[in-house]
Coordinates of N, CA and C in Angstrom, one line a residue:
I146 N 0.9 -1.2 0.0 CA 0.0 0.0 0.0 C 0.9 1.2 0.0
N147 N 0.6 2.2 -0.9 CA 1.4 3.4 -0.9 C 0.5 4.5 -0.3
Y148 N 1.1 5.2 0.7 CA 0.3 6.3 1.4 C 0.4 7.6 0.7
F149 N 1.3 7.7 -0.3 CA 1.5 9.0 -1.0 C 1.4 8.7 -2.5
P150 N 1.0 9.7 -3.3 CA 1.0 9.5 -4.7 C 2.4 9.5 -5.2
I151 N 2.6 8.9 -6.4 CA 4.0 8.8 -7.0 C 3.9 9.5 -8.3
P152 N 4.6 10.6 -8.6 CA 5.3 11.3 -7.6 C 4.4 12.3 -6.8
I153 N 5.0 12.9 -5.7 CA 4.2 13.8 -4.9 C 4.4 15.2 -5.6
K154 N 3.3 15.8 -6.0 CA 3.3 17.1 -6.7 C 2.9 18.2 -5.7
E155 N 3.1 19.4 -6.1 CA 2.6 20.5 -5.2 C 1.1 20.5 -5.1
S156 N 0.4 20.0 -6.1 CA -1.1 19.9 -6.0 C -1.6 18.7 -5.3
S157 N -0.7 17.8 -4.9 CA -1.2 16.6 -4.2 C -1.8 16.9 -2.9
P158 N -2.8 16.2 -2.5 CA -3.5 16.5 -1.2 C -2.5 16.4 0.0
C159 N -2.6 17.2 0.9 CA -1.8 17.2 2.1 C -2.6 16.5 3.3
H160 N -2.1 15.5 3.9 CA -2.8 14.8 5.0 C -1.9 14.6 6.2
P161 N -1.4 15.7 6.8 CA -0.5 15.6 8.0 C -1.3 14.9 9.1
T162 N -0.5 14.1 9.9 CA -1.1 13.4 11.0 C -0.5 13.8 12.4
K163 N 0.6 14.6 12.3 CA 1.2 15.0 13.6 C 1.1 16.5 13.7
K164 N 1.2 17.0 15.0 CA 1.1 18.4 15.2 C 2.1 19.3 14.4
Y165 N 3.3 18.7 14.2 CA 4.3 19.5 13.4 C 3.8 19.7 12.0
G166 N 3.3 18.7 11.3 CA 2.8 18.8 10.0 C 1.6 19.6 9.9
L167 N 0.7 19.4 10.9 CA -0.6 20.2 10.9 C -0.2 21.7 11.0
G168 N 0.7 22.0 11.9 CA 1.1 23.4 12.1 C 1.7 24.0 10.8
K169 N 2.5 23.3 10.1 CA 3.1 23.8 8.9 C 2.0 24.1 7.8
L170 N 1.1 23.2 7.7 CA 0.0 23.3 6.7 C -0.8 24.6 7.1
E171 N -1.1 24.8 8.3 CA -1.9 25.9 8.7 C -1.1 27.2 8.4
C172 N 0.2 27.2 8.6 CA 1.0 28.3 8.4 C 1.0 28.6 6.9
E173 N 1.1 27.6 6.0 CA 1.0 27.8 4.6 C -0.3 28.5 4.2
K174 N -1.4 28.0 4.8 CA -2.7 28.6 4.4 C -2.8 30.1 4.9
F175 N -2.3 30.4 6.0 CA -2.3 31.8 6.5 C -1.5 32.7 5.6
L176 N -0.3 32.2 5.3 CA 0.6 33.1 4.5 C 0.1 33.3 3.1
L177 N -0.5 32.3 2.5 CA -1.1 32.4 1.1 C -2.3 33.3 1.2
A178 N -3.1 33.3 2.3 CA -4.2 34.2 2.4 C -3.7 35.6 2.5
E179 N -2.6 35.8 3.2 CA -2.1 37.2 3.4 C -1.5 37.7 2.0
F180 N -1.0 36.8 1.2 CA -0.5 37.1 -0.1 C -1.6 37.7 -0.9
K181 N -2.8 37.0 -0.9 CA -3.9 37.4 -1.7 C -4.5 38.7 -1.2
Q182 N -4.5 38.9 0.1 CA -5.2 40.0 0.7 C -4.4 41.3 0.7
I183 N -3.1 41.2 1.1 CA -2.2 42.4 1.2 C -1.0 42.3 0.3
N184 N -0.9 41.2 -0.5 CA 0.2 41.0 -1.4 C 1.5 40.8 -0.6
L185 N 1.4 40.1 0.5 CA 2.6 39.7 1.3 C 3.5 38.9 0.5
P186 N 4.8 39.3 0.4 CA 5.7 38.6 -0.5 C 6.1 37.3 0.2
V187 N 5.5 36.2 -0.3 CA 5.8 34.9 0.3 C 5.9 33.8 -0.8
T188 N 6.9 33.0 -0.7 CA 7.1 31.8 -1.6 C 7.3 30.6 -0.6
I189 N 6.5 29.6 -0.8 CA 6.6 28.4 0.1 C 7.4 27.3 -0.5
L190 N 8.3 26.8 0.2 CA 9.2 25.7 -0.2 C 8.8 24.4 0.7
R191 N 8.5 23.4 0.0 CA 8.3 22.1 0.7 C 9.5 21.2 0.5
A192 N 10.2 21.1 1.6 CA 11.5 20.3 1.6 C 11.3 19.0 2.3
P193 N 12.0 17.9 1.8 CA 12.0 16.6 2.5 C 13.1 16.7 3.6
P194 N 13.4 15.6 4.3 CA 14.5 15.6 5.3 C 15.8 16.1 4.7
V195 N 16.5 16.9 5.4 CA 17.7 17.5 5.0 C 18.9 16.8 5.6
F196 N 20.0 16.5 4.8 CA 21.2 15.8 5.3 C 22.4 16.7 4.9
G197 N 23.5 16.3 5.6 CA 24.7 17.0 5.3 C 25.4 17.5 6.5
P198 N 26.6 18.2 6.4 CA 27.3 18.7 7.5 C 26.6 20.0 8.1
L199 N 27.0 20.3 9.4 CA 26.5 21.5 10.0 C 27.5 22.6 9.7
L200 N 27.1 23.8 10.0 CA 27.9 25.0 9.8 C 29.2 24.9 10.6
D201 N 29.1 24.4 11.8 CA 30.3 24.4 12.7 C 30.3 23.1 13.5
K202 N 31.5 22.4 13.5 CA 31.5 21.1 14.2 C 31.3 21.2 15.7
R203 N 31.4 22.5 16.3 CA 31.1 22.6 17.7 C 29.6 22.5 18.0
L204 N 28.8 22.6 16.9 CA 27.4 22.4 17.1 C 26.9 20.9 17.0
A205 N 27.8 20.1 16.5 CA 27.5 18.7 16.2 C 27.1 17.9 17.4
G206 N 27.9 18.1 18.5 CA 27.7 17.4 19.7 C 26.4 17.7 20.3
K207 N 26.0 19.0 20.3 CA 24.7 19.4 20.9 C 23.6 18.9 20.1
F208 N 23.8 18.9 18.8 CA 22.7 18.3 17.9 C 22.5 16.8 18.2
I209 N 23.6 16.1 18.3 CA 23.4 14.6 18.6 C 22.8 14.4 19.9
N210 N 23.2 15.1 20.9 CA 22.6 15.0 22.3 C 21.1 15.2 22.2
K211 N 20.7 16.1 21.4 CA 19.3 16.4 21.3 C 18.5 15.3 20.6
I212 N 19.0 14.8 19.5 CA 18.2 13.8 18.8 C 18.4 12.4 19.5
A213 N 19.4 12.2 20.3 CA 19.6 10.9 21.0 C 18.4 10.7 22.0
Q214 N 17.8 11.8 22.4 CA 16.7 11.7 23.4 C 15.3 11.4 22.7
R215 N 15.4 11.4 21.3 CA 14.1 11.3 20.6 C 14.0 9.8 20.0
G216 N 13.0 9.6 19.2 CA 12.8 8.3 18.6 C 13.8 8.0 17.6
Y217 N 13.9 6.7 17.2 CA 14.9 6.3 16.2 C 14.8 7.0 14.9
D218 N 13.5 7.3 14.5 CA 13.3 7.9 13.2 C 13.9 9.3 13.1
E219 N 14.2 9.9 14.3 CA 14.8 11.2 14.3 C 16.3 11.2 14.1
R220 N 16.9 10.0 14.3 CA 18.4 9.9 14.2 C 18.8 9.8 12.7
R221 N 17.9 9.5 11.9 CA 18.2 9.5 10.4 C 19.5 8.9 10.0
E222 N 20.3 9.5 9.1 CA 21.5 8.8 8.6 C 22.6 8.7 9.6
L223 N 22.5 9.5 10.7 CA 23.5 9.5 11.7 C 23.6 8.1 12.4
L224 N 22.4 7.5 12.6 CA 22.4 6.1 13.2 C 23.1 5.1 12.3
Y225 N 22.9 5.3 11.0 CA 23.5 4.3 10.0 C 25.0 4.6 9.9
I226 N 25.4 5.9 10.0 CA 26.9 6.2 10.0 C 27.6 5.6 11.2
Q227 N 26.9 5.6 12.3 CA 27.5 5.1 13.6 C 27.6 3.5 13.4
K228 N 26.6 2.9 12.8 CA 26.6 1.5 12.7 C 27.7 1.1 11.7
I229 N 27.9 1.8 10.6 CA 28.9 1.6 9.6 C 30.3 1.7 10.3
K230 N 30.5 2.8 11.1 CA 31.7 3.0 11.8 C 32.1 1.8 12.6
N231 N 31.1 1.2 13.3 CA 31.4 0.1 14.2 C 31.3 -1.3 13.5
N232 N 31.2 -1.3 12.2 CA 31.1 -2.5 11.4 C 29.9 -3.4 11.8
Q233 N 28.8 -2.8 12.2 CA 27.6 -3.5 12.6 C 26.8 -3.9 11.3
T234 N 26.2 -5.1 11.4 CA 25.2 -5.5 10.4 C 24.0 -4.6 10.5
I235 N 23.4 -4.2 9.4 CA 22.3 -3.3 9.4 C 21.0 -4.0 9.0
L236 N 20.1 -4.0 9.9 CA 18.8 -4.7 9.6 C 17.8 -3.7 9.1
L237 N 17.2 -4.1 8.0 CA 16.2 -3.1 7.3 C 14.9 -3.9 7.0
P238 N 13.8 -3.3 7.4 CA 12.5 -3.9 7.0 C 12.4 -4.0 5.5
N239 N 12.0 -5.2 5.0 CA 11.9 -5.5 3.6 C 13.1 -5.2 2.8
G240 N 14.3 -5.3 3.5 CA 15.5 -5.1 2.7 C 15.9 -3.7 2.4
G241 N 15.1 -2.7 2.8 CA 15.4 -1.3 2.4 C 15.2 -1.0 1.0
Y242 N 14.2 -1.7 0.4 CA 13.9 -1.4 -1.0 C 13.0 -0.3 -1.2
N243 N 12.5 0.4 -0.1 CA 11.6 1.5 -0.3 C 12.4 2.7 -0.8
L244 N 11.8 3.5 -1.7 CA 12.4 4.7 -2.2 C 12.3 5.9 -1.2
I245 N 13.3 6.6 -1.1 CA 13.3 7.8 -0.2 C 13.8 9.0 -1.1
H246 N 13.5 10.2 -0.7 CA 13.8 11.4 -1.5 C 14.2 12.5 -0.6
N247 N 15.4 12.7 -0.3 CA 15.8 13.7 0.6 C 16.5 14.9 -0.1
I248 N 17.2 15.8 0.6 CA 17.9 16.9 -0.1 C 19.2 17.2 0.8
Y249 N 20.2 17.5 0.1 CA 21.5 17.9 0.7 C 21.4 19.4 1.1
I250 N 22.0 19.7 2.2 CA 21.9 21.1 2.8 C 22.4 22.1 1.8
G251 N 23.5 21.8 1.1 CA 24.1 22.8 0.1 C 23.1 23.1 -1.0
E252 N 22.4 22.0 -1.5 CA 21.5 22.2 -2.6 C 20.2 23.0 -2.1
L253 N 19.8 22.8 -0.9 CA 18.7 23.5 -0.3 C 19.0 25.0 -0.2
V254 N 20.2 25.3 0.2 CA 20.7 26.7 0.3 C 20.7 27.4 -1.1
E255 N 21.2 26.6 -2.1 CA 21.2 27.1 -3.4 C 19.9 27.4 -4.0
Y256 N 18.9 26.5 -3.7 CA 17.5 26.8 -4.1 C 17.0 28.1 -3.5
I257 N 17.2 28.2 -2.2 CA 16.7 29.4 -1.5 C 17.3 30.7 -2.0
S258 N 18.6 30.6 -2.3 CA 19.3 31.8 -2.8 C 18.8 32.2 -4.2
Q259 N 18.6 31.2 -5.0 CA 18.1 31.5 -6.4 C 16.7 32.1 -6.3
I260 N 15.9 31.6 -5.4 CA 14.5 32.1 -5.3 C 14.5 33.6 -4.8
I261 N 15.4 33.9 -3.8 CA 15.5 35.2 -3.3 C 15.9 36.2 -4.4
Y262 N 16.8 35.8 -5.3 CA 17.3 36.8 -6.3 C 16.6 36.6 -7.6
S263 N 15.6 35.7 -7.7 CA 14.9 35.5 -8.9 C 14.1 36.7 -9.4
Q264 N 14.0 36.9 -10.6 CA 13.1 38.0 -11.2 C 11.9 37.4 -11.8
E265 N 11.5 36.2 -11.4 CA 10.4 35.5 -12.1 C 9.1 35.8 -11.5
G266 N 9.1 36.5 -10.3 CA 7.8 36.8 -9.7 C 7.2 35.6 -9.1
L267 N 7.8 35.1 -8.0 CA 7.4 33.8 -7.4 C 6.5 34.0 -6.2
G268 N 5.9 35.2 -6.0 CA 5.0 35.4 -4.9 C 3.8 34.5 -5.0
G269 N 3.4 33.9 -3.8 CA 2.2 33.1 -3.8 C 2.4 31.7 -4.4
E270 N 3.6 31.3 -4.7 CA 3.8 30.0 -5.3 C 4.3 29.0 -4.3
I271 N 4.0 27.7 -4.5 CA 4.5 26.6 -3.7 C 5.4 25.8 -4.6
F272 N 6.5 25.4 -4.0 CA 7.5 24.6 -4.8 C 7.9 23.4 -3.9
N273 N 8.0 22.2 -4.6 CA 8.7 21.1 -4.0 C 10.1 21.2 -4.3
I274 N 11.0 21.0 -3.3 CA 12.4 20.9 -3.6 C 13.0 19.6 -3.0
S275 N 13.9 19.0 -3.7 CA 14.4 17.7 -3.3 C 15.7 17.5 -4.1
S276 N 16.4 16.4 -3.8 CA 17.6 16.0 -4.6 C 17.1 15.6 -6.0
R277 N 18.1 15.3 -6.9 CA 17.8 15.0 -8.3 C 16.8 13.8 -8.5
E278 N 17.1 12.8 -7.7 CA 16.3 11.6 -7.8 C 16.1 10.8 -6.5
A279 N 15.0 10.1 -6.4 CA 14.8 9.2 -5.3 C 15.7 8.0 -5.4
I280 N 16.1 7.4 -4.3 CA 16.9 6.2 -4.3 C 16.4 5.3 -3.2
M281 N 16.7 4.0 -3.4 CA 16.3 3.0 -2.4 C 17.1 3.2 -1.1
L282 N 16.5 3.0 0.1 CA 17.2 3.1 1.3 C 18.5 2.3 1.4
K283 N 18.4 1.1 0.9 CA 19.6 0.3 1.0 C 20.8 0.9 0.2
D284 N 20.5 1.5 -0.9 CA 21.5 2.2 -1.7 C 22.0 3.5 -1.0
Y285 N 21.1 4.2 -0.3 CA 21.4 5.4 0.4 C 22.5 5.0 1.5
I286 N 22.3 3.9 2.2 CA 23.2 3.5 3.2 C 24.5 3.0 2.6
K287 N 24.5 2.3 1.5 CA 25.7 1.9 0.8 C 26.5 3.1 0.4
M288 N 25.9 4.1 0.0 CA 26.6 5.4 -0.4 C 27.3 6.0 0.8
L289 N 26.7 6.0 1.9 CA 27.3 6.4 3.2 C 28.5 5.6 3.5
A290 N 28.4 4.3 3.3 CA 29.5 3.4 3.6 C 30.7 3.6 2.6
T291 N 30.3 3.8 1.3 CA 31.4 4.1 0.3 C 32.2 5.3 0.7
G292 N 31.5 6.3 1.2 CA 32.2 7.5 1.6 C 33.2 7.3 2.7
L293 N 33.1 6.2 3.4 CA 34.0 5.9 4.5 C 34.9 4.7 4.1
N294 N 34.9 4.4 2.8 CA 35.7 3.3 2.3 C 35.4 2.0 3.1
K295 N 34.1 1.7 3.3 CA 33.7 0.5 4.0 C 32.6 -0.2 3.3
K296 N 32.5 -1.4 3.5 CA 31.4 -2.2 3.0 C 30.4 -2.5 4.1
V297 N 29.1 -2.6 3.8 CA 28.1 -2.8 4.9 C 27.3 -4.0 4.5
K298 N 27.0 -4.7 5.5 CA 26.1 -5.9 5.4 C 24.7 -5.5 5.8
I299 N 23.7 -5.7 4.8 CA 22.3 -5.4 5.1 C 21.5 -6.6 5.1
I300 N 20.7 -6.8 6.1 CA 19.9 -8.0 6.2 C 18.4 -7.6 6.1
D301 N 17.7 -8.3 5.3 CA 16.2 -8.1 5.1 C 15.4 -8.5 6.3
L302 N 14.7 -7.6 6.9 CA 13.8 -8.0 8.1 C 12.4 -8.1 7.5
P303 N 11.9 -9.3 7.4 CA 10.5 -9.5 6.9 C 9.5 -8.8 7.9
E304 N 8.5 -8.3 7.4 CA 7.5 -7.6 8.2 C 6.9 -8.4 9.3
K305 N 6.6 -9.7 9.0 CA 6.0 -10.6 10.0 C 7.0 -10.8 11.2
I306 N 8.2 -10.9 10.9 CA 9.2 -11.1 12.0 C 9.4 -9.8 12.7
G307 N 9.4 -8.7 12.0 CA 9.6 -7.4 12.6 C 8.5 -7.1 13.6
Q308 N 7.3 -7.3 13.2 CA 6.1 -7.0 14.1 C 6.2 -7.9 15.4
K309 N 6.6 -9.1 15.2 CA 6.7 -10.1 16.3 C 7.8 -9.7 17.3
I310 N 9.0 -9.5 16.8 CA 10.2 -9.2 17.6 C 10.0 -7.8 18.3
F311 N 9.6 -6.8 17.6 CA 9.5 -5.5 18.2 C 8.1 -5.2 18.8
N312 N 7.2 -6.2 18.7 CA 5.9 -6.2 19.3 C 5.2 -4.9 18.9
S313 N 5.2 -4.6 17.7 CA 4.5 -3.4 17.2 C 4.3 -3.4 15.7
S314 N 3.1 -3.0 15.3 CA 2.9 -2.9 13.8 C 3.6 -1.7 13.2
S315 N 4.0 -0.7 14.1 CA 4.8 0.4 13.6 C 6.3 0.3 13.9
F316 N 6.8 -1.0 13.8 CA 8.2 -1.2 14.1 C 9.1 -0.5 13.1
Y317 N 8.6 -0.1 12.0 CA 9.4 0.7 11.0 C 10.0 1.9 11.6
L318 N 9.4 2.5 12.6 CA 10.0 3.7 13.3 C 11.3 3.4 13.9
N319 N 11.6 2.2 14.1 CA 12.9 1.8 14.7 C 14.1 1.9 13.7
F320 N 13.7 2.1 12.5 CA 14.7 2.1 11.4 C 14.5 3.4 10.5
P321 N 15.4 4.4 10.8 CA 15.2 5.7 10.1 C 15.1 5.5 8.6
Y322 N 14.1 6.2 8.0 CA 13.8 6.3 6.6 C 13.2 5.0 6.0
S323 N 12.9 4.1 6.9 CA 12.3 2.8 6.5 C 10.7 3.0 6.6
Y324 N 10.1 2.8 5.4 CA 8.6 2.9 5.4 C 8.0 1.8 4.6
P325 N 6.8 1.4 4.8 CA 6.1 0.4 4.0 C 5.5 1.0 2.7
Y326 N 6.2 2.0 2.2 CA 5.7 2.7 1.0 C 6.9 3.5 0.4
H327 N 6.7 4.1 -0.8 CA 7.8 4.8 -1.4 C 7.5 6.3 -1.3
I328 N 8.5 7.1 -1.3 CA 8.4 8.6 -1.3 C 9.2 9.1 -2.5
V329 N 8.5 9.6 -3.5 CA 9.1 10.2 -4.7 C 8.5 11.6 -4.9
I330 N 9.4 12.6 -5.0 CA 8.9 14.0 -5.0 C 9.1 14.5 -6.5
D331 N 8.1 15.2 -7.0 CA 8.2 15.8 -8.3 C 8.7 17.2 -8.1
N332 N 10.0 17.5 -8.4 CA 10.6 18.8 -8.3 C 10.7 19.5 -9.6
S333 N 9.9 19.1 -10.6 CA 10.1 19.7 -12.0 C 9.6 21.1 -12.0
K334 N 8.7 21.5 -11.2 CA 8.1 22.9 -11.2 C 9.2 23.9 -10.9
I335 N 10.0 23.7 -9.8 CA 11.0 24.6 -9.5 C 12.2 24.6 -10.4
R336 N 12.5 23.4 -10.9 CA 13.6 23.3 -11.9 C 13.3 24.0 -13.1
N337 N 12.1 23.9 -13.6 CA 11.7 24.5 -14.8 C 11.6 26.0 -14.7
T338 N 11.1 26.4 -13.5 CA 10.9 27.9 -13.2 C 12.2 28.6 -13.1
L339 N 13.1 28.0 -12.4 CA 14.4 28.6 -12.2 C 15.4 28.3 -13.3
R340 N 15.0 27.3 -14.2 CA 15.9 26.8 -15.2 C 17.2 26.3 -14.5
Y341 N 16.9 25.5 -13.4 CA 18.0 25.0 -12.5 C 18.8 23.9 -13.2
T342 N 20.1 24.0 -13.2 CA 20.9 23.0 -13.9 C 22.0 22.4 -13.0
N343 N 22.0 22.8 -11.7 CA 23.1 22.3 -10.9 C 22.9 21.0 -10.2
Q344 N 21.9 20.3 -10.5 CA 21.6 19.0 -9.8 C 22.7 18.0 -10.0
T345 N 23.4 18.0 -11.1 CA 24.5 17.1 -11.2 C 25.6 17.4 -10.2
K346 N 25.7 18.6 -9.8 CA 26.7 19.0 -8.8 C 26.4 18.3 -7.4
Y347 N 25.1 18.0 -7.2 CA 24.7 17.5 -5.9 C 24.2 16.0 -6.0
E348 N 24.9 15.2 -6.8 CA 24.5 13.8 -6.9 C 24.6 13.1 -5.5
N349 N 23.7 12.2 -5.3 CA 23.6 11.6 -4.0 C 24.9 10.9 -3.6
K350 N 25.5 10.3 -4.6 CA 26.8 9.5 -4.3 C 27.8 10.5 -3.7
K351 N 27.9 11.7 -4.2 CA 28.9 12.7 -3.7 C 28.5 13.2 -2.4
T352 N 27.2 13.7 -2.3 CA 26.8 14.4 -1.1 C 26.7 13.4 0.1
L353 N 26.3 12.2 -0.1 CA 26.2 11.2 1.1 C 27.6 10.9 1.5
A354 N 28.5 10.7 0.6 CA 29.9 10.4 1.0 C 30.5 11.6 1.8
E355 N 30.2 12.8 1.4 CA 30.7 14.0 2.1 C 30.1 14.0 3.5
T356 N 28.8 13.7 3.6 CA 28.1 13.7 4.9 C 28.7 12.7 5.8
A357 N 28.9 11.5 5.4 CA 29.5 10.4 6.2 C 30.9 10.8 6.7
R358 N 31.7 11.4 5.9 CA 33.0 11.8 6.3 C 33.0 12.9 7.3
W359 N 32.1 13.8 7.2 CA 32.0 15.0 8.1 C 31.6 14.5 9.5
W360 N 30.6 13.6 9.6 CA 30.1 13.2 10.9 C 30.9 12.1 11.6
I361 N 31.7 11.3 10.8 CA 32.2 10.1 11.4 C 33.1 10.3 12.6
N362 N 33.8 11.4 12.7 CA 34.7 11.6 13.9 C 34.1 12.5 15.0
I363 N 32.8 12.7 14.9 CA 32.2 13.5 16.0 C 32.1 12.5 17.2
P364 N 32.7 12.8 18.3 CA 32.7 11.8 19.5 C 31.3 11.5 20.0
E365 N 30.4 12.4 20.0 CA 29.1 12.1 20.5 C 28.3 11.1 19.6
L366 N 28.8 10.8 18.5 CA 28.1 9.9 17.6 C 27.8 8.5 18.3
E367 N 28.7 8.2 19.2 CA 28.5 6.9 19.9 C 27.3 6.9 20.8
K368 N 26.8 8.1 21.1 CA 25.6 8.1 21.9 C 24.4 7.6 21.2
L369 N 24.5 7.4 19.9 CA 23.4 6.9 19.1 C 23.4 5.4 19.0
T370 N 24.3 4.7 19.9 CA 24.3 3.3 19.9 C 22.9 2.7 20.0
N371 N 22.7 1.7 19.2 CA 21.4 1.1 19.1 C 20.9 0.5 20.5
D372 N 19.9 1.1 21.1 CA 19.4 0.7 22.4 C 18.7 -0.7 22.3
H373 N 18.2 -1.0 21.1 CA 17.5 -2.3 20.9 C 18.3 -3.3 20.1
L374 N 19.7 -3.2 20.3 CA 20.5 -4.2 19.6 C 20.2 -5.6 19.9
Y375 N 19.8 -5.9 21.1 CA 19.4 -7.2 21.5 C 18.2 -7.7 20.7
L376 N 17.3 -6.9 20.4 CA 16.1 -7.3 19.6 C 16.5 -7.5 18.2
E377 N 17.5 -6.6 17.7 CA 17.9 -6.8 16.3 C 18.7 -8.1 16.2
N378 N 19.5 -8.5 17.1 CA 20.3 -9.7 17.1 C 19.3 -10.9 17.2
K379 N 18.3 -10.8 17.9 CA 17.2 -11.8 18.1 C 16.5 -12.0 16.7
A380 N 16.2 -10.9 16.1 CA 15.6 -11.0 14.7 C 16.5 -11.6 13.7
I381 N 17.8 -11.2 13.7 CA 18.8 -11.8 12.8 C 18.9 -13.3 13.0
K382 N 18.9 -13.8 14.2 CA 18.9 -15.2 14.6 C 17.7 -15.9 14.0
Q383 N 16.5 -15.3 14.2 CA 15.3 -15.9 13.7 C 15.3 -16.0 12.2
I384 N 15.8 -14.9 11.5 CA 15.9 -14.9 10.1 C 16.8 -16.0 9.6
N385 N 17.9 -16.1 10.2 CA 18.9 -17.2 9.8 C 18.3 -18.6 10.0
N386 N 17.6 -18.8 11.1 CA 16.9 -20.1 11.3 C 15.9 -20.4 10.3
S387 N 15.2 -19.3 9.8 CA 14.1 -19.6 8.8 C 14.7 -20.0 7.5
Y388 N 16.0 -19.5 7.2 CA 16.6 -19.9 6.0 C 17.1 -21.4 6.0
K389 N 17.4 -21.8 7.2 CA 17.9 -23.2 7.4 C 16.8 -24.2 7.2
Q390 N 15.5 -23.8 7.5 CA 14.4 -24.7 7.5 C 14.0 -25.0 6.1

C-alpha cells in the first residue's frame, strides 16, 4: 500500500497526522491568504528531510545529544553512519527497497538563494524541492559506507518477524527512513521555473559520501548506539533459522 501519490506534486492533497505537519499546513494557508489580501511577499518551499554537515563542528555534539533523546526515526542517517563505523550489520524492513527522496543542505541553500534573487515573480507560489532523484534506502546506506571506504552488510527484516520481535505494527519507526511505502517527489516545477541546472553537482553519491566523512569523527556519535541491539540480534537469529528450514 502506498500512502503517497507517486510522484508527490505541489497539487497533491496534504494529509498531515502530527502536530508538526498540521502546524506547517496551517502556516501555509495563513501566508497564502495574506499574499492574496495584502500582497505579502511569500514563496513556500516544501522540503523533505535534509542531510549534510552542519555549519560548525562545535554544534554537532549538541545536535546529537538532542536527537539521542528522541525516537529512532529522528536519528536519520547518523544512526547508520554510527553502525557503519562500528562494522555492525544493518537490519532493514523488507531489505530497504523503499524509495526515499531527501535533499543535501548545500542544494537547499542554493535553491533558497536562487529564489531570493529570482526575477520570475514567485510570490504566492508553492514549490517542492528535493535532490535530483529518489533512491532506495539500501543504496542510500551503501553510499554512506562508500564515503567511509567501508562495505556494509544489510539483512532483510520481513514484516512478519519485525512485528513479532518489536511487538508493534509500527516497528518501521525503529529504522530511520524505512517505510512500508515509497516517497518520490516531483521537483520539476522549481527546476523549470528557475531553469535550474546544478543538480549534477549534488549527486547523492557525492553528497552522502561527504556527509558520512563529516560526521564520522564526532565523538558524540557513539551516543546513538542502538538501544535495541538485543532485539535486532534476536531478529537476525530468527531470520537465519528460517533460511535453514
